[in-house]
GROMACS .gro file of C-alpha atoms in nm:
model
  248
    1UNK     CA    1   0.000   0.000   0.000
    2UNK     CA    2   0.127   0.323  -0.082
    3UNK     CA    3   0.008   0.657   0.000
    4UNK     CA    4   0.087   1.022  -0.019
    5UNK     CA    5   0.214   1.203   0.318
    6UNK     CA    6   0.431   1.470   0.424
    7UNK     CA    7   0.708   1.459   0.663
    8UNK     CA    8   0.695   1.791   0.903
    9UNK     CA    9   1.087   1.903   0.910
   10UNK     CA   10   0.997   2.068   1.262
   11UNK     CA   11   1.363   2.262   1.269
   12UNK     CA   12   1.489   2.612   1.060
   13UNK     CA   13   1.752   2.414   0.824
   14UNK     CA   14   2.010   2.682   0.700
   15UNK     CA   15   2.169   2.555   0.335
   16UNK     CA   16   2.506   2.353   0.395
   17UNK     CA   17   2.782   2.203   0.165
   18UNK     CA   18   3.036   1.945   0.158
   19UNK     CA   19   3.344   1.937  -0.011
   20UNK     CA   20   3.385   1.684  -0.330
   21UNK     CA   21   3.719   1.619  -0.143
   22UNK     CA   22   3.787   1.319  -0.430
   23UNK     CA   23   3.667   1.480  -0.712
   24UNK     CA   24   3.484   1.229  -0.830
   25UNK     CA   25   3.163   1.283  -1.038
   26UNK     CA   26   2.857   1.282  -0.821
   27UNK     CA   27   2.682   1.167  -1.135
   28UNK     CA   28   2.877   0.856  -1.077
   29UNK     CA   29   2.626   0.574  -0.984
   30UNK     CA   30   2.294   0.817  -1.021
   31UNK     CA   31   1.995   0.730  -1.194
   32UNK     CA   32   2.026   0.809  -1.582
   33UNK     CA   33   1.791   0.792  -1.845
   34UNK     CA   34   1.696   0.887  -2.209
   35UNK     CA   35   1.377   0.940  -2.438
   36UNK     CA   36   1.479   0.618  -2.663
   37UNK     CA   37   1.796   0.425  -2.645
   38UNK     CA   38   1.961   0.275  -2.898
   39UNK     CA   39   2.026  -0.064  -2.949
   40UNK     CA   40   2.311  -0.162  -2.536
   41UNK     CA   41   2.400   0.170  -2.568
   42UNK     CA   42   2.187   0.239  -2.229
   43UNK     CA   43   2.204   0.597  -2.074
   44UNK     CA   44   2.441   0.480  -1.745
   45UNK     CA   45   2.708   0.431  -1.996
   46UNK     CA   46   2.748   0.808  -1.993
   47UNK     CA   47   2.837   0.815  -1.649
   48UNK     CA   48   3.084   0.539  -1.674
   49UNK     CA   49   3.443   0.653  -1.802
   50UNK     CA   50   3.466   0.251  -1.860
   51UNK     CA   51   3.256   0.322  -2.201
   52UNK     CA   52   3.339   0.649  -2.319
   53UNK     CA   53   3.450   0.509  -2.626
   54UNK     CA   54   3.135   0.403  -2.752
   55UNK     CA   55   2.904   0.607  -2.444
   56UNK     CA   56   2.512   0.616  -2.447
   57UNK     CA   57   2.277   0.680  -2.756
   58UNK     CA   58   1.943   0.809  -2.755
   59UNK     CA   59   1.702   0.895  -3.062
   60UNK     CA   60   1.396   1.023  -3.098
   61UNK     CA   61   1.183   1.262  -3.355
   62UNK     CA   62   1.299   1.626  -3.392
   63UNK     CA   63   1.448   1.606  -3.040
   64UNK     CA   64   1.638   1.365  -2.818
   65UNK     CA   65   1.741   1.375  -2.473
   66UNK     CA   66   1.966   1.233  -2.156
   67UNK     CA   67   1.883   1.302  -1.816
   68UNK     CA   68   2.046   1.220  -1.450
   69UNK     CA   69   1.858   1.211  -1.179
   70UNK     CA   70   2.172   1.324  -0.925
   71UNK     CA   71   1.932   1.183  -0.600
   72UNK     CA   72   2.035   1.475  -0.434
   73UNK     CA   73   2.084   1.849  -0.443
   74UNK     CA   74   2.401   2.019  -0.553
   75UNK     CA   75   2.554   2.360  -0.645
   76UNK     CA   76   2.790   2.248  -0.966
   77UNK     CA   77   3.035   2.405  -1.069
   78UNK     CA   78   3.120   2.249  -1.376
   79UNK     CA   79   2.984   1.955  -1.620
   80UNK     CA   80   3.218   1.825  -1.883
   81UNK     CA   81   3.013   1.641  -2.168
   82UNK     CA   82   3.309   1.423  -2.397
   83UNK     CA   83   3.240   1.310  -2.733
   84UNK     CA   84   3.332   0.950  -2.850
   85UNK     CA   85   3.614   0.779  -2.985
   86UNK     CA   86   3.424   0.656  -3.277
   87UNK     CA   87   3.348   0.735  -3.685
   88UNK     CA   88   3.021   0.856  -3.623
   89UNK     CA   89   2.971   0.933  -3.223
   90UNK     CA   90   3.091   1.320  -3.219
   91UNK     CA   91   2.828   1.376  -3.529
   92UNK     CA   92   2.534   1.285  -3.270
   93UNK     CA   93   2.702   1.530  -3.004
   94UNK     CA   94   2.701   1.861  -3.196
   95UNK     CA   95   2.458   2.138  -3.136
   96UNK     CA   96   2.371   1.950  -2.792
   97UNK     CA   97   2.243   2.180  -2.499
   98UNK     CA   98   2.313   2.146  -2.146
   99UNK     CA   99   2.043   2.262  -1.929
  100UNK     CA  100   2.017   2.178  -1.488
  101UNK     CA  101   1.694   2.195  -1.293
  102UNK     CA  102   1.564   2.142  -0.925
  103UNK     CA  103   1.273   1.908  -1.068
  104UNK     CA  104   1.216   1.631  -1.367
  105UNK     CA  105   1.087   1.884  -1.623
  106UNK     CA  106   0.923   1.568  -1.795
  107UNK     CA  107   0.667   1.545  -1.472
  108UNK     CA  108   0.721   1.863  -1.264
  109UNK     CA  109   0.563   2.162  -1.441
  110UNK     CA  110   0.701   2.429  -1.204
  111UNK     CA  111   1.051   2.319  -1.277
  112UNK     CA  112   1.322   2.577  -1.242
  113UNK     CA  113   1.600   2.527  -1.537
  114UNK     CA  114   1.883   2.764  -1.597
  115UNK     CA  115   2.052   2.695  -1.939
  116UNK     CA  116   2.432   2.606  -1.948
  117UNK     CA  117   2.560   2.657  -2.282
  118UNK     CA  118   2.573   2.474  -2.628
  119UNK     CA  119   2.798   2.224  -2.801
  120UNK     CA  120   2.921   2.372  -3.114
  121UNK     CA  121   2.888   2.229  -3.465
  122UNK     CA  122   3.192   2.060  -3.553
  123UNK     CA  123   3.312   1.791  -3.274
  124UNK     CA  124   3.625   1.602  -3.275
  125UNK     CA  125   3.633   1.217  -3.148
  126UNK     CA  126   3.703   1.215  -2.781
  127UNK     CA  127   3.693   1.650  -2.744
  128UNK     CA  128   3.590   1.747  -2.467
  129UNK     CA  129   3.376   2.046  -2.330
  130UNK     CA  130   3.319   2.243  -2.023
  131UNK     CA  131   3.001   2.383  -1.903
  132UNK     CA  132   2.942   2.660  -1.586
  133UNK     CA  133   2.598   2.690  -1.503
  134UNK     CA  134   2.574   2.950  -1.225
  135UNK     CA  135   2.215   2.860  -1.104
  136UNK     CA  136   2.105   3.034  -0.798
  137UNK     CA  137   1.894   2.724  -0.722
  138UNK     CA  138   2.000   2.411  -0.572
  139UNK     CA  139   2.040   2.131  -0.885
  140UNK     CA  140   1.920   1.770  -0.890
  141UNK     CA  141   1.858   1.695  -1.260
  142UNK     CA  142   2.097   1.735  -1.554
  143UNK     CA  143   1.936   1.710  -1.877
  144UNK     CA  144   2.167   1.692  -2.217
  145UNK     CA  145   1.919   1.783  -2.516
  146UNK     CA  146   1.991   1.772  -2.914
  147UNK     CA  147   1.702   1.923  -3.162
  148UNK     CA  148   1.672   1.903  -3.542
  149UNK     CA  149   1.486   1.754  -3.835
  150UNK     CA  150   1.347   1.418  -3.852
  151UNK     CA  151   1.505   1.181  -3.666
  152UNK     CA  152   1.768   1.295  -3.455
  153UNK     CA  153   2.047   1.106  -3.266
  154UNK     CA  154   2.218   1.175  -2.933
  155UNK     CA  155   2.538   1.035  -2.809
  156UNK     CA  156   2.704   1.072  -2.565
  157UNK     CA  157   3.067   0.956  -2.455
  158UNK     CA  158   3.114   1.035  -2.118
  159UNK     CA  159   2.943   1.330  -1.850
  160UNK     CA  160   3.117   1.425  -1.567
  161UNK     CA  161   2.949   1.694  -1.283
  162UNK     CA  162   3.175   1.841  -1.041
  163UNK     CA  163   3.017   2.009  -0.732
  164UNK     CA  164   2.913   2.094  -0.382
  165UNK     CA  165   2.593   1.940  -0.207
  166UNK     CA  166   2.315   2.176  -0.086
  167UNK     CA  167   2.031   2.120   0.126
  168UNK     CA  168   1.708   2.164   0.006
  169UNK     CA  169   1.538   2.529   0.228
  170UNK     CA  170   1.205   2.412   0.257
  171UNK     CA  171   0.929   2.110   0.306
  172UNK     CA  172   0.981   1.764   0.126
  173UNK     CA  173   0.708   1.570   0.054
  174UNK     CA  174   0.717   1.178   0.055
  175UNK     CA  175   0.548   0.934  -0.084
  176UNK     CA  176   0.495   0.691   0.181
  177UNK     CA  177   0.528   0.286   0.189
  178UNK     CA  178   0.431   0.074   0.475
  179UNK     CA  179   0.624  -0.244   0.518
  180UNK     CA  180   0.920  -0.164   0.335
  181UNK     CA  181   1.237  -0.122   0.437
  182UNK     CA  182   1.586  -0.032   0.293
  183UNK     CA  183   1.840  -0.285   0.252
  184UNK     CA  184   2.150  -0.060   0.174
  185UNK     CA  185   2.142   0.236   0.368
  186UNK     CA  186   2.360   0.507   0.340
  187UNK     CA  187   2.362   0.570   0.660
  188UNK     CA  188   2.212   0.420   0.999
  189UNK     CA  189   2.109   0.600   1.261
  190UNK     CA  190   1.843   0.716   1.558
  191UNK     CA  191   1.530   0.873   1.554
  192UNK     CA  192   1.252   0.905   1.793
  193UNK     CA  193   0.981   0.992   1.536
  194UNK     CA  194   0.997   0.949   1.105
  195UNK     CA  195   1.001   1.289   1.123
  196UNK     CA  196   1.320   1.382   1.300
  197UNK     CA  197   1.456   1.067   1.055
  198UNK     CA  198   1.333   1.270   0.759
  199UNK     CA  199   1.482   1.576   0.925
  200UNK     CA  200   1.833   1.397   0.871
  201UNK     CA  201   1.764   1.290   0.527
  202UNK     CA  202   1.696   1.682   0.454
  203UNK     CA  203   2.020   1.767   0.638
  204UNK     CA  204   2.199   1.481   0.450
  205UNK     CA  205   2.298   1.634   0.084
  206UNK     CA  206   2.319   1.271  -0.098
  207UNK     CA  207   2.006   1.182   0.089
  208UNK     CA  208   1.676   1.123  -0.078
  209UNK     CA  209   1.482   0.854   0.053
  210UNK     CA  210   1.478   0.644   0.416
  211UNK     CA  211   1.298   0.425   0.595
  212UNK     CA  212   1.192   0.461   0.962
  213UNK     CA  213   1.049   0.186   1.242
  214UNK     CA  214   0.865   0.281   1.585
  215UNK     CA  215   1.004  -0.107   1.721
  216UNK     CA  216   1.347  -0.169   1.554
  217UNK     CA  217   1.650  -0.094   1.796
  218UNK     CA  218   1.721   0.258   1.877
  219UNK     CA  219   2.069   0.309   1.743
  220UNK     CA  220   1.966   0.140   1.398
  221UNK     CA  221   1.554   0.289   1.317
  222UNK     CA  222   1.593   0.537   1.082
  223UNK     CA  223   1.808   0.439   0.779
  224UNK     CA  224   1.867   0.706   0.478
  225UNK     CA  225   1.995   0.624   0.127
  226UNK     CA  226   2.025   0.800  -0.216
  227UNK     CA  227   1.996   0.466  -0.427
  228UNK     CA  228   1.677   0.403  -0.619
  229UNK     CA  229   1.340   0.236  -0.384
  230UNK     CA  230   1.199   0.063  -0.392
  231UNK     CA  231   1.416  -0.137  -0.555
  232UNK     CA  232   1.690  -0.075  -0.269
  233UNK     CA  233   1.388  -0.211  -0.021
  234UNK     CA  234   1.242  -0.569   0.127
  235UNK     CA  235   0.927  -0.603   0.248
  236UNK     CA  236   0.916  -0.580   0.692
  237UNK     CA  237   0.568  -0.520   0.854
  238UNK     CA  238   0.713  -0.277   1.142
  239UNK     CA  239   0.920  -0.051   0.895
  240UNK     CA  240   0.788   0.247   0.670
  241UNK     CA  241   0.995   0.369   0.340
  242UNK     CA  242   0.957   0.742   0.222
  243UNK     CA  243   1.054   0.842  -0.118
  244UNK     CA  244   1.115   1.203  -0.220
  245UNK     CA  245   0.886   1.308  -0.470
  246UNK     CA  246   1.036   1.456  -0.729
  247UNK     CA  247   0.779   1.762  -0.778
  248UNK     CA  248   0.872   1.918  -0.428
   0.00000   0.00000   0.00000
């Protein structure tokens, strides 16, 4: 059973950040998609360096796009979108747009998106290109798009995202689960209500779901994660999951 509910963050949360001290990609195990794809070449490729050679394809009709879902929010300062290291790979890349936004523009009509700059028109295998965004909003999607006539191909060889997390100012709203729990948290801690464990899941930049039980042992009842549930859940009849919804 799943309903609709929200979590009362009872505290004033100020923004915070934390350093991307290794400087890897926080796009690095998200959840990536795209409007078609082609053939294996599925959107995670993109965020792989493993596959930049041949990197994700999408296609569609007059426009075709990739999209992470960063489970979190961030202030970037930089995305670097490389072509491939293939004959026709840097063709598909050309005239692509990078855009970021604080919701899924595809559900969330109230998105915010702040436009990042363009590709240009000639490409060379395995060039690279940097993008600063400068929102004054806190980012969780990244959406790659390519327009033109017909049938129109997008590939792309590898994305990386470079920044700082942010906490979200305001409310989040869940979408609740009863007898579900998460099997690979993030983090485990204590709570004495599922709000206060939502409270650290707001605090939490990488957080974006948790799970919270009213009989499980103190130290260990409220567990937060930023991988995808419920797929990242079993069922248990004392715990509750709560997933973000994406149109906040």
């Amino acid at each position: 059973m799943s309903t609709r509910g929200l979590v009362t963050l009872a505290v004033c949360l100020s923004a915070t950040r934390l350093q991307n001290t290794q400087g890897e990609s926080i796009a690095v195990g998200k959840l990536a998609k795209q409007l078609t794809t082609y053939s294996e070449y599925h959107a995670s490729l993109a965020i792989s360096d493993a596959y930049s050679v041949s990197g994700s394809l999408a296609y569609g009709a007059n426009s075709s796009w990739w999209e992470v879902d960063l489970r979190g929010y961030f202030d970037i300062s930089k995305i670097i979108l490389t072509a491939t290291d293939n004959s026709w790979g840097p063709l598909y890349m050309k005239n692509a747009y990078v855009e970021v936004m604080d919701k899924d523009v595809s559900l969330c009509s109230d998105a915010q998106v702040k436009w990042c700059g363009k590709v240009p028109n000639i490409v060379g295998n395995n060039e690279k290109f940097i993008f600063t965004c400068n929102a004054t909003f806190p980012i969780r999607f990244i959406r790659v798009t390519r327009r033109s006539t017909g049938t129109v191909y997008l590939n792309i060889g590898h994305i990386d995202v470079q920044g700082v997390g942010a906490t979200k100012p305001y409310r989040s709203y869940y979408t609740t689960t009863m007898r579900r729990k998460v099997t690979k948290p993030s983090l485990t801690t204590s709570a004495i209500t599922a709000g206060e464990c939502g409270i650290f899941c707001h605090r939490n930049h990488s957080c974006i779901d948790f799970s919270y039980s009213k009989t499980a042992p103190t130290q260990s009842n409220c567990l937060l994660t930023y991988e995808v549930v419920p797929q990242n859940s079993v069922a248990k009849n004392d715990w509750t999951t709560y997933t973000m919804d994406t149109c906040l």
